[in-house]
Tab-separated table of C-alpha atoms in Angstrom:
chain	number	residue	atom	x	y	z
A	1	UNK	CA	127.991	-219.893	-135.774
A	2	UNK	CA	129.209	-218.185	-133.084
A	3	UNK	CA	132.192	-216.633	-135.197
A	4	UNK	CA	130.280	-216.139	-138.048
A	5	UNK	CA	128.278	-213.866	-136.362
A	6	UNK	CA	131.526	-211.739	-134.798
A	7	UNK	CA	133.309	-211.970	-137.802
A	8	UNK	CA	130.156	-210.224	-139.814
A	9	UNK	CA	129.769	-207.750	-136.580
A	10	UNK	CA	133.656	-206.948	-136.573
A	11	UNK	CA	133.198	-206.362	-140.442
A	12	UNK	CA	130.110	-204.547	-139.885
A	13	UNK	CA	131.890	-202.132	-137.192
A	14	UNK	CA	134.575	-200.976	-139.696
A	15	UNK	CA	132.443	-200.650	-142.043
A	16	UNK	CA	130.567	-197.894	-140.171
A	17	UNK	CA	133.746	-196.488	-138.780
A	18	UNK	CA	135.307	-196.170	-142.207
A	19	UNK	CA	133.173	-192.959	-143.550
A	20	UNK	CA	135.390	-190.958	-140.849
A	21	UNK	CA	138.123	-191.387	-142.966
A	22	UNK	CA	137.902	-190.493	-146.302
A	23	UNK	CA	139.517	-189.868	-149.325
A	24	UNK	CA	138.988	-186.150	-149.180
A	25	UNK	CA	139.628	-185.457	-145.564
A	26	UNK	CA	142.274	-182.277	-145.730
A	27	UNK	CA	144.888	-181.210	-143.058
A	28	UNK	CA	146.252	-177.695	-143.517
A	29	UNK	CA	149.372	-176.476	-142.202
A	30	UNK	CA	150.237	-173.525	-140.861
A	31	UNK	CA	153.478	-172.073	-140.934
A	32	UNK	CA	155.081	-169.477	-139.164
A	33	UNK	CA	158.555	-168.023	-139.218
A	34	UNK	CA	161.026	-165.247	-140.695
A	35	UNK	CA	164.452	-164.426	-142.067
A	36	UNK	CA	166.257	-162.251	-139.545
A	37	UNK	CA	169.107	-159.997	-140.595
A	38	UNK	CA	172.195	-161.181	-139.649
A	39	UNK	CA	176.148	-160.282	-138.964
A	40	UNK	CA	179.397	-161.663	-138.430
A	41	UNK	CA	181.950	-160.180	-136.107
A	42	UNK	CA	185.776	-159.839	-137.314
A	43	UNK	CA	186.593	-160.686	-133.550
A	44	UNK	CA	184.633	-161.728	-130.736
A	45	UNK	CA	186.403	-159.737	-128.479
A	46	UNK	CA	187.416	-156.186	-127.814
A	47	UNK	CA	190.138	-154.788	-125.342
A	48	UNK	CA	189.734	-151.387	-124.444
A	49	UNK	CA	193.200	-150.188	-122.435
A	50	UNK	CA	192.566	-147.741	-120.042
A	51	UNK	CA	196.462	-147.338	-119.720
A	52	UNK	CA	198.612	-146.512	-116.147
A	53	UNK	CA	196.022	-143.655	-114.610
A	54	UNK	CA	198.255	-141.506	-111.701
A	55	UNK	CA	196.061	-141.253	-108.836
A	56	UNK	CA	196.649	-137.067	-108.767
A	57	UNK	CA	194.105	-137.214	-112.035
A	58	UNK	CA	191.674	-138.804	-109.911
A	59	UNK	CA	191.646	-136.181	-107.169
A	60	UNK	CA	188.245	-136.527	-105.706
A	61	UNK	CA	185.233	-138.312	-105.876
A	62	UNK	CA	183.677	-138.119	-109.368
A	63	UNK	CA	186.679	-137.242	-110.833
A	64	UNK	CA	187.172	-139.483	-114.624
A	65	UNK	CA	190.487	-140.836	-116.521
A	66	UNK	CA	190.369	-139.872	-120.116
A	67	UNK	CA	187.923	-141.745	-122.217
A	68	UNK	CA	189.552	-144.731	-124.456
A	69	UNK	CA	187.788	-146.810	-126.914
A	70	UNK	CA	187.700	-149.693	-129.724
A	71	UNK	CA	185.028	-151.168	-131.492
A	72	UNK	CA	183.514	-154.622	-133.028
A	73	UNK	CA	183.371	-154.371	-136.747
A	74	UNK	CA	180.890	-156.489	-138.849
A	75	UNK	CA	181.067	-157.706	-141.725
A	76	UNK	CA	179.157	-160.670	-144.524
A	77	UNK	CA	175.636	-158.397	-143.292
A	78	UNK	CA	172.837	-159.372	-144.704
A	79	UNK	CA	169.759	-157.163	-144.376
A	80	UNK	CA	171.268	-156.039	-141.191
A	81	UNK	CA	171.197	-151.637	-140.916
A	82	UNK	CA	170.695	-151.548	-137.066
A	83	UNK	CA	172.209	-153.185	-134.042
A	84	UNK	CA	170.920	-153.225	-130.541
A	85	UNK	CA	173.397	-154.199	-128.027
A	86	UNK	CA	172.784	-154.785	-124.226
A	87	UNK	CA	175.794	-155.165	-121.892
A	88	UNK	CA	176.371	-157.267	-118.527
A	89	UNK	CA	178.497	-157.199	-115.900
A	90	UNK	CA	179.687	-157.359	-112.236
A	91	UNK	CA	177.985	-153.852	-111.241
A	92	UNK	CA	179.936	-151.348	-108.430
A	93	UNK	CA	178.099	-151.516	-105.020
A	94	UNK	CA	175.643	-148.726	-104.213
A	95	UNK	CA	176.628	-147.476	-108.162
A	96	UNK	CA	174.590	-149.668	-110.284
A	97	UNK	CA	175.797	-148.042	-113.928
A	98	UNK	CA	178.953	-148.516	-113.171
A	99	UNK	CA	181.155	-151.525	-113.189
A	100	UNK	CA	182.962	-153.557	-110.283
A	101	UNK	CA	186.400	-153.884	-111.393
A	102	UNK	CA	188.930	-156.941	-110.535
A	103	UNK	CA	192.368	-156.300	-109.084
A	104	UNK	CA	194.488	-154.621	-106.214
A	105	UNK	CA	192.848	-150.911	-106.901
A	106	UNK	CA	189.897	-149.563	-104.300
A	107	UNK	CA	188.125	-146.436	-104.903
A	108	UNK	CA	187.558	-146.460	-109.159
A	109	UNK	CA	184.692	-148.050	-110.805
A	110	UNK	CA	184.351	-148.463	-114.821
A	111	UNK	CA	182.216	-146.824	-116.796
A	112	UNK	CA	181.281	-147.414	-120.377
A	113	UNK	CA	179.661	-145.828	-123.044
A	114	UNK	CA	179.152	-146.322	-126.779
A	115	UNK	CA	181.705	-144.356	-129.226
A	116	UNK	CA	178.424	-141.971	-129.609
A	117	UNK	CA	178.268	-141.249	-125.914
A	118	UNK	CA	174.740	-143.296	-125.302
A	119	UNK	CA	175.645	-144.566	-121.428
A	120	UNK	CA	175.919	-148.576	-121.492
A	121	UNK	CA	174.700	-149.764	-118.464
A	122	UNK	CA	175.875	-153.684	-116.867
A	123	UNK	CA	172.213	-154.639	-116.005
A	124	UNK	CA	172.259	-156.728	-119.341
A	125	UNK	CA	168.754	-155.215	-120.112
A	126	UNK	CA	169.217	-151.332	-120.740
A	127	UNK	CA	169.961	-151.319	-124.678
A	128	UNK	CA	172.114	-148.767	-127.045
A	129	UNK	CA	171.441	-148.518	-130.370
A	130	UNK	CA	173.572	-148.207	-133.520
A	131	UNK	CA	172.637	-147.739	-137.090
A	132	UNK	CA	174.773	-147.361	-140.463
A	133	UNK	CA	173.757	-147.017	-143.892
A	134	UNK	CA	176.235	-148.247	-146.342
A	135	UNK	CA	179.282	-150.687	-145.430
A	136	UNK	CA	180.525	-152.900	-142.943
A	137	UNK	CA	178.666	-151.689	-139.277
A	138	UNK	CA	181.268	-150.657	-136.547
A	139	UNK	CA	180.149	-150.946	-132.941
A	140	UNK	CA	182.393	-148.189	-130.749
A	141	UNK	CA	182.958	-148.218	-127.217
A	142	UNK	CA	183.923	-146.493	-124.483
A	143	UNK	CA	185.418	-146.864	-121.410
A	144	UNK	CA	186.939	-144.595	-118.508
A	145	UNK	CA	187.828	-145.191	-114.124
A	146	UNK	CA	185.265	-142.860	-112.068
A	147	UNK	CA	186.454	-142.484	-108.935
A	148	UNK	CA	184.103	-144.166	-106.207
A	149	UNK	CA	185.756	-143.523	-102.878
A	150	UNK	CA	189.671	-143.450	-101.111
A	151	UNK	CA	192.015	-144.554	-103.788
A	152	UNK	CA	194.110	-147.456	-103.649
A	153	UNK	CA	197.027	-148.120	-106.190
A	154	UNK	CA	196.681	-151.289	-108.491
A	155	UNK	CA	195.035	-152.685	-111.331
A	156	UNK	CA	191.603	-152.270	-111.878
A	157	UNK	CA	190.388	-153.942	-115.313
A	158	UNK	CA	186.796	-155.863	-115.415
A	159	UNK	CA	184.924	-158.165	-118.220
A	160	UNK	CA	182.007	-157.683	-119.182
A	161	UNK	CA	179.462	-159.593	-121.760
A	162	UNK	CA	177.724	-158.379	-124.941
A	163	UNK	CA	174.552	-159.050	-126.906
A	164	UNK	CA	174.133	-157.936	-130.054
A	165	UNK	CA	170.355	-157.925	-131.772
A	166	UNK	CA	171.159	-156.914	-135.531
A	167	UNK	CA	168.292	-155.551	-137.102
């Protein structure tokens, strides 16, 4: 008796649970998201030779080296007409736009600009813009010693990292 009684309860019990679930119950989805423009880069990396600099051009403090540049060109862009490009690096001590470089020289830091003279800044967060209209986009640089303090003879060259937002 005893189970006829739970069995009819345990029936009973679904039963009234089952109206919660019913054949017209609807779940909408929401869905969020976008097609960004995109770019690829003929090479991932860029050299920019600053050459042998004789210390005489760098007289005093302040004093530059010619500017020298090169660029990243782009190419299969799809919907892609800007580019905003942030740039990071070791920065000098007590200069913070300029970079630290690596090797024997004292007294020169590195400073970089894009080929449209917007200053490019290693703090990874300070961004230059480029735009283009028709073709494949070309991203110029830049780059030139400043002198920073009492010269030192050697090489002075430095890495730095880029990020590219194409737009």
């Amino acid at each position: 008796m005893n189970r006829t009684i739970a069995g009819c309860l345990a029936a009973g019990l679904l039963f009234v649970g089952t109206p919660a679930i019913r054949a017209d119950d609807r779940l909408d989805f929401h869905v969020l998201g976008s097609i960004a423009p995109s770019c690829d880069l003929v090479a991932d990396r860029i050299r920019i030779d600053l050459g042998a600099v004789a210390a005489g051009e760098l007289a005093g403090a302040g004093a530059t080296s010619p500017w020298r540049g090169a660029a990243f060109t782009g190419r299969d862009c799809i919907g892609a007409t800007r580019a905003v490009v942030t740039m990071r690096a070791t920065p000098y001590p007590g200069h913070p736009g300029l970079i630290a470089p690596v090797g024997e020289a004292a007294g020169v830091a590195i400073e970089m600009r894009s080929a449209g003279g917007q200053p490019l800044l290693p703090d990874g967060s300070t961004a230059v813009e480029f735009s283009w209209t028709a073709g494949p986009p070309e991203l110029g640089f830049q780059a030139r010693y400043v002198r920073v303090g009492p010269l030192q003879p050697g090489t002075a060259g430095a890495t730095a990292q880029v990020q590219i937002r194409w737009e």
